[in-house]
XYZ file of C-alpha atoms in Angstrom:
476
model
C -93.467 42.688 120.799
C -94.508 43.722 117.299
C -98.133 42.807 118.094
C -98.220 45.607 120.671
C -97.811 48.263 117.995
C -100.917 49.714 116.303
C -102.249 49.253 112.819
C -101.883 52.673 111.171
C -104.768 53.738 108.921
C -104.134 56.612 106.515
C -107.255 58.679 105.883
C -110.476 59.354 107.807
C -112.828 59.096 104.877
C -115.469 56.370 104.418
C -112.988 53.534 103.879
C -110.488 54.647 106.509
C -113.196 54.932 109.169
C -114.583 51.571 108.063
C -111.139 50.068 108.677
C -111.045 51.690 112.108
C -114.485 50.261 112.903
C -113.445 46.727 111.990
C -110.180 47.054 113.907
C -112.079 48.164 116.986
C -114.575 45.314 116.732
C -111.696 42.840 116.494
C -109.973 44.472 119.477
C -106.949 45.561 117.454
C -104.881 48.575 118.481
C -105.068 51.237 115.755
C -104.326 54.857 114.852
C -106.014 56.876 112.087
C -104.067 59.714 110.451
C -106.132 62.362 108.645
C -104.589 65.278 106.733
C -107.687 67.460 107.141
C -109.108 69.022 110.265
C -112.129 66.695 110.417
C -113.373 63.361 109.101
C -114.408 63.443 105.467
C -112.479 66.656 104.807
C -111.905 65.738 101.177
C -115.566 64.927 100.553
C -116.543 68.326 101.871
C -114.829 69.763 98.803
C -117.575 68.239 96.673
C -120.371 68.452 99.213
C -122.871 69.633 96.572
C -122.593 66.471 94.451
C -125.378 63.921 94.858
C -124.125 60.355 94.829
C -125.746 57.957 92.360
C -125.686 55.148 94.914
C -128.262 55.206 97.731
C -127.484 55.192 101.442
C -127.637 51.400 101.708
C -124.469 51.102 99.579
C -122.636 53.962 101.287
C -122.703 52.882 104.938
C -120.502 50.072 106.188
C -122.757 47.445 107.843
C -120.489 47.134 110.892
C -120.254 50.903 111.267
C -124.037 51.087 111.102
C -124.351 48.533 113.914
C -121.815 50.444 115.978
C -123.691 53.706 115.577
C -127.138 52.215 116.139
C -126.129 50.429 119.339
C -124.274 53.365 120.889
C -125.291 56.959 121.424
C -121.866 58.155 120.323
C -121.598 61.928 120.445
C -125.306 62.549 119.829
C -127.644 62.751 122.838
C -130.513 61.576 120.652
C -128.645 58.637 119.152
C -128.017 57.917 115.469
C -130.529 56.749 112.912
C -129.795 55.319 109.504
C -131.113 57.621 106.767
C -133.694 56.172 104.421
C -131.792 53.428 102.600
C -133.135 54.212 99.142
C -132.499 57.956 99.261
C -129.453 59.496 97.600
C -127.076 61.514 99.783
C -124.908 64.377 98.673
C -121.253 64.289 99.581
C -121.932 66.803 102.340
C -124.802 64.765 103.758
C -122.673 61.642 103.820
C -120.067 63.508 105.850
C -122.469 65.230 108.232
C -124.893 62.348 108.804
C -122.485 59.425 108.749
C -118.741 60.064 108.745
C -118.538 62.697 111.451
C -120.886 60.896 113.863
C -118.825 57.752 113.267
C -115.551 59.587 113.866
C -117.013 61.065 117.071
C -117.903 57.645 118.462
C -115.999 57.142 121.733
C -114.631 53.845 120.445
C -112.920 55.592 117.527
C -112.363 59.269 118.312
C -109.391 58.916 120.728
C -107.441 57.097 118.004
C -108.018 59.609 115.197
C -105.343 62.279 114.706
C -106.288 65.221 112.486
C -103.927 67.535 110.605
C -101.481 64.652 110.251
C -100.483 64.552 106.586
C -98.493 61.442 105.718
C -95.271 62.274 103.901
C -93.539 58.895 103.738
C -93.934 55.263 104.760
C -90.881 53.056 105.317
C -89.730 50.270 107.642
C -87.560 50.060 110.758
C -86.405 47.366 113.149
C -87.787 47.223 116.683
C -84.480 48.654 117.902
C -84.839 51.705 115.660
C -82.519 50.737 112.803
C -83.896 51.790 109.433
C -84.670 49.527 106.476
C -84.834 51.188 103.103
C -86.326 49.524 100.043
C -83.151 47.593 99.242
C -82.877 45.838 102.626
C -84.425 42.373 102.680
C -83.019 40.733 105.817
C -85.651 40.566 108.605
C -87.940 42.844 106.590
C -91.084 40.816 107.284
C -90.396 41.042 111.028
C -89.855 44.792 110.971
C -92.186 47.664 111.839
C -93.550 50.479 109.705
C -92.294 54.034 110.098
C -94.928 56.585 109.062
C -93.691 60.164 108.821
C -96.307 62.919 109.076
C -96.458 66.690 108.825
C -98.419 68.245 111.708
C -98.974 71.850 112.850
C -96.279 71.205 115.453
C -93.798 69.894 112.869
C -92.642 66.470 111.689
C -93.890 63.503 113.688
C -92.895 59.866 113.193
C -95.267 57.048 114.168
C -94.476 53.357 114.309
C -96.946 50.553 113.565
C -97.121 46.828 112.859
C -99.232 47.274 109.711
C -100.407 50.087 107.436
C -103.744 50.437 105.635
C -103.574 53.252 103.080
C -107.091 54.618 102.515
C -105.959 58.112 101.518
C -107.906 58.224 98.252
C -106.937 60.045 95.063
C -108.756 63.405 95.221
C -105.589 65.455 95.634
C -103.858 63.875 92.638
C -106.087 64.600 89.663
C -104.823 63.858 86.177
C -103.404 66.727 84.120
C -105.315 68.047 81.112
C -102.389 67.791 78.711
C -101.868 64.901 76.317
C -100.033 61.667 77.073
C -100.671 61.915 80.815
C -98.489 65.017 81.110
C -99.268 68.586 82.096
C -99.544 70.855 79.077
C -97.118 73.771 78.835
C -98.830 76.630 80.642
C -101.121 74.361 82.653
C -99.668 75.180 86.065
C -100.014 78.907 85.398
C -103.644 78.475 84.322
C -104.389 76.514 87.493
C -102.757 79.164 89.656
C -104.940 81.829 88.008
C -108.103 79.782 88.589
C -108.743 79.348 84.858
C -108.578 75.585 85.420
C -111.035 74.828 88.211
C -111.365 71.989 90.700
C -112.562 68.659 89.238
C -116.084 69.110 90.683
C -117.075 72.799 90.793
C -120.533 73.945 91.867
C -122.127 75.768 88.892
C -125.499 76.118 90.624
C -124.091 77.200 93.974
C -120.741 78.635 94.961
C -119.519 78.929 91.341
C -122.746 80.231 89.823
C -121.607 83.815 89.245
C -118.221 82.608 88.073
C -119.670 80.485 85.240
C -122.846 82.361 84.285
C -122.630 83.819 80.805
C -119.186 82.310 80.242
C -117.789 79.688 77.894
C -116.850 76.610 79.907
C -114.984 73.575 78.611
C -115.502 70.345 80.567
C -112.819 67.742 79.864
C -113.549 64.081 80.574
C -116.144 61.393 79.954
C -116.879 59.988 83.410
C -119.454 60.632 86.108
C -117.653 63.748 87.329
C -117.886 65.291 83.875
C -121.543 64.296 83.600
C -122.441 65.937 86.916
C -120.770 69.196 85.931
C -122.214 69.228 82.409
C -125.748 68.665 83.683
C -125.361 71.438 86.264
C -124.018 73.768 83.567
C -127.000 72.814 81.388
C -129.318 74.005 84.137
C -127.274 77.169 84.465
C -127.695 77.763 80.739
C -131.458 77.653 81.228
C -131.040 80.633 83.547
C -128.642 82.480 81.226
C -128.657 81.562 77.541
C -125.276 83.228 77.004
C -123.618 80.435 78.969
C -121.820 78.192 76.466
C -120.913 74.609 77.292
C -118.244 72.597 75.510
C -117.552 68.942 76.218
C -113.991 68.028 75.374
C -113.103 64.404 74.636
C -109.610 63.049 74.117
C -110.886 60.538 71.568
C -113.909 59.941 69.381
C -117.365 60.123 70.947
C -118.508 56.654 72.025
C -122.179 56.571 73.165
C -121.675 53.953 75.879
C -118.674 55.636 77.427
C -120.471 58.986 77.237
C -123.943 57.993 78.408
C -123.473 54.720 80.326
C -126.099 52.059 80.892
C -129.126 54.384 80.929
C -132.299 52.512 81.926
C -130.378 49.210 82.182
C -128.346 50.520 85.110
C -129.401 48.994 88.441
C -128.517 52.291 90.113
C -131.245 54.504 88.595
C -129.483 57.751 89.487
C -126.333 56.626 87.709
C -128.361 55.678 84.640
C -130.210 58.983 84.791
C -126.931 60.881 84.508
C -126.442 59.482 81.034
C -130.054 60.025 80.022
C -130.039 63.667 81.127
C -126.682 64.288 79.510
C -127.774 62.817 76.196
C -130.813 65.057 76.128
C -128.669 68.151 76.601
C -126.358 67.096 73.784
C -129.202 66.176 71.438
C -130.879 69.539 72.123
C -127.694 71.389 71.184
C -127.097 72.841 74.641
C -123.762 71.047 74.867
C -121.268 70.991 72.010
C -118.945 67.989 71.828
C -115.339 68.583 70.810
C -113.709 65.285 69.853
C -110.028 64.281 69.656
C -108.880 67.173 71.799
C -105.198 66.629 72.652
C -104.049 69.784 74.432
C -100.443 70.697 73.641
C -100.273 74.236 74.991
C -102.146 76.756 77.128
C -101.977 80.548 77.154
C -103.676 82.406 80.003
C -104.885 85.861 79.128
C -108.282 87.339 79.884
C -109.490 83.967 78.637
C -107.632 80.661 78.387
C -106.411 79.721 74.905
C -105.886 76.046 74.199
C -103.836 74.516 71.383
C -104.612 71.017 70.127
C -102.201 68.571 68.522
C -104.060 68.733 65.195
C -103.623 72.500 64.935
C -107.024 73.573 66.195
C -107.328 76.416 68.681
C -109.987 76.899 71.311
C -110.603 79.935 73.513
C -112.730 79.586 76.658
C -113.205 81.300 79.991
C -112.757 78.227 82.197
C -111.695 74.600 81.935
C -113.148 71.981 84.282
C -110.622 69.102 84.508
C -112.878 66.058 84.988
C -110.016 63.939 83.676
C -109.846 61.411 86.483
C -107.338 60.771 89.226
C -104.206 58.790 89.901
C -102.794 57.376 93.149
C -100.154 59.315 95.091
C -97.366 56.754 95.174
C -94.458 59.021 96.018
C -94.978 58.650 99.756
C -94.696 54.859 99.304
C -91.405 54.919 97.393
C -89.505 53.013 100.130
C -91.985 50.114 100.110
C -91.971 47.040 97.902
C -95.198 47.228 95.915
C -96.580 44.940 93.216
C -98.719 47.132 90.984
C -100.445 46.606 87.662
C -98.329 48.487 85.113
C -101.331 50.084 83.432
C -103.723 51.271 86.140
C -101.350 51.210 89.146
C -103.721 49.055 91.189
C -102.561 45.939 93.060
C -101.387 43.547 90.352
C -104.102 40.940 90.829
C -106.855 43.558 90.838
C -105.629 45.578 87.847
C -106.911 43.353 85.007
C -110.395 43.263 86.550
C -110.808 47.041 86.491
C -108.682 48.244 83.567
C -111.080 50.644 81.752
C -109.476 49.926 78.377
C -110.722 46.353 78.567
C -113.491 46.379 81.118
C -116.410 48.779 81.394
C -118.591 46.737 83.726
C -119.532 48.565 86.899
C -119.033 45.431 88.946
C -115.891 43.599 89.918
C -115.473 40.159 91.421
C -115.465 40.118 95.208
C -111.908 40.559 96.391
C -110.129 41.060 99.676
C -106.787 40.695 101.383
C -105.274 38.155 98.985
C -105.889 40.394 95.954
C -104.660 43.510 97.753
C -101.480 42.104 99.308
C -98.044 43.351 98.251
C -94.543 41.928 98.699
C -94.389 44.410 101.590
C -96.015 42.237 104.227
C -98.866 43.848 106.226
C -99.165 46.838 103.918
C -102.413 47.389 101.987
C -103.850 50.036 99.688
C -107.656 50.070 99.936
C -110.558 52.190 98.766
C -110.427 54.425 95.697
C -106.634 54.432 95.794
C -106.605 50.636 95.389
C -108.218 51.154 91.971
C -105.272 53.268 90.868
C -106.235 55.147 87.723
C -109.414 53.140 87.097
C -112.625 55.153 87.612
C -115.215 52.553 88.644
C -114.819 52.350 92.419
C -117.882 52.113 94.675
C -117.755 52.520 98.464
C -119.321 49.120 99.060
C -116.270 47.602 97.377
C -113.974 49.346 99.835
C -115.987 48.201 102.839
C -115.552 44.570 101.810
C -111.864 45.167 101.156
C -111.171 46.415 104.671
C -113.350 43.755 106.301
C -111.158 41.112 104.691
C -107.869 42.925 105.357
C -108.650 43.516 109.029
C -109.759 39.896 109.480
C -106.382 38.801 108.103
C -104.450 41.171 110.375
C -106.444 39.841 113.339
C -105.512 36.260 112.432
C -108.977 35.220 111.229
C -107.821 33.855 107.889
C -111.033 31.983 107.172
C -113.079 35.186 107.398
C -110.490 37.012 105.358
C -110.816 34.562 102.475
C -114.634 34.433 102.570
C -115.226 37.539 100.455
C -118.670 38.302 99.092
C -119.952 41.390 97.381
C -123.045 42.248 95.376
C -122.864 45.440 93.359
C -125.444 46.957 91.005
C -124.861 46.367 87.299
C -124.270 49.299 84.968
C -126.097 47.732 82.057
C -122.864 48.077 80.082
C -120.261 45.380 79.602
C -117.223 45.515 77.340
C -114.854 42.760 76.293
C -112.511 44.445 73.882
C -110.460 47.506 73.078
C -112.906 48.887 70.524
C -115.143 50.898 72.831
C -117.224 52.109 69.880
C -118.699 48.631 69.703
C -120.263 48.775 73.162
C -123.903 49.584 73.817
C -126.115 49.267 76.877
C -128.790 46.614 76.917
C -132.132 47.925 75.710
C -130.561 50.784 73.758
C -129.843 48.991 70.490
C -130.953 51.456 67.856
C -128.258 51.195 65.187
C -126.278 48.484 63.461
C -126.458 44.777 64.036
C -126.311 42.858 67.280
C -123.751 40.148 67.782
C -122.868 38.083 70.806
C -119.232 37.571 71.708
C -117.696 34.616 73.454
C -117.296 34.828 77.204
C -113.916 35.761 78.550
C -112.371 36.185 81.966
C -113.148 39.878 82.213
C -116.797 40.140 81.289
C -119.123 37.293 80.456
C -121.914 37.091 77.887
C -121.366 40.644 76.717
C -123.532 42.130 74.012
C -121.810 44.438 71.565
C -123.197 46.633 68.831
C -121.539 48.395 65.935
C -122.585 52.024 65.699
C -122.741 54.431 62.821
C -122.452 58.142 63.574
C -123.310 58.385 67.284
C -126.007 60.761 68.436
C -124.594 63.943 69.883
C -121.477 64.269 67.731
C -123.308 65.998 64.874
C -122.417 69.331 66.460
C -118.836 68.475 65.625
C -116.216 71.167 65.898
C -118.361 74.277 65.646
C -116.480 75.867 68.528
C -112.979 75.290 67.129
C -111.101 76.920 64.327
C -107.908 76.296 62.439
C -105.080 78.721 63.221
C -104.416 81.530 60.724
């Protein structure tokens, strides 16, 4: 019977292990496939980064109950860290994910060093169904092909929950969503770093006294820029450039500030603005990279003819979902952000800058491919606003549906902290966080289905862009 086959979960990060926890509690057979050699392997790559959300938003409530009521692998038991404290990525792995993965109710079902290559469908008798085959598709099984140290291994399941994240598929630094000519060579030489380097730790000597260009306007860029600002205090020869693909927009650069209900997230913007205003960070606007030459330094060409020479580029340009392994499945994705179609309009950053999203679960995440779900950061596609608490509610609903508890699956509820920023239109330069209205006139827009009662403000020259293009020059 199909019901005898397991639910296959891809990824042993926070959302994948949350799915495993809920499957266990509902007495569902499951298997977790993790590409790394331990739970949270991806997060260990940015272990130095402190999250802006406190512990209470980063631990799945059901996983917490499981750990608190069982000794797991620790002879002294597990205790929830102080709920209001802020963990680093490494602390979240060491104090939560790995104890959870070691729990005897989960650990036998987790397979490490199993990298998923493809997901397709087969009949119970073994006959394959590619994407074009419709007959009996909804009664078929999933075939999940993995690469292991022992070679290729195929697993079969009745459902698949893809919680593999997006860390390994960062966006290129070239224009138009494409890699710039010379980009792959620069990455191979280490001139283009990982998206979240450690300027005050492992990468300190690498960056000290160098000229570093940070590309991007999200939280990843902010973390790196602030760390580089502290490095500059130790070595004044360190030069920091902040590259933006468009014009500098204060809200998109600095966020909700004091209006943010997550103080650490608001503080990122406040600290960053101070560094810019003090001249420690130079903003380079409208930087569309069309070519890269790697020499002793890395020389960048922009579409408008400017040239820029730096020692390193930090590509905090966001991520995109790895969809190639799902090419034999029938997916229904938003054409812009590559999230599930119903979810896409709620999180599209071109229209919606709110840090919250309406509670959503199985019905919003479902695809034409029955019993297949993308959850967690990957469910947000190219949108950058995902919070772990969102993923925990996603998998609670999805697992309830797979277990046949449709009432629980539909009863979604989620409370997320506000950013203090809310946008309703394309013109991002008109956004401003509440309590930060210092220029222009205030006007209230009509409510719409993406963000209600938004306040927008028209800005003049935004603070921080006065440094202009002092680090760029026209070609000879």
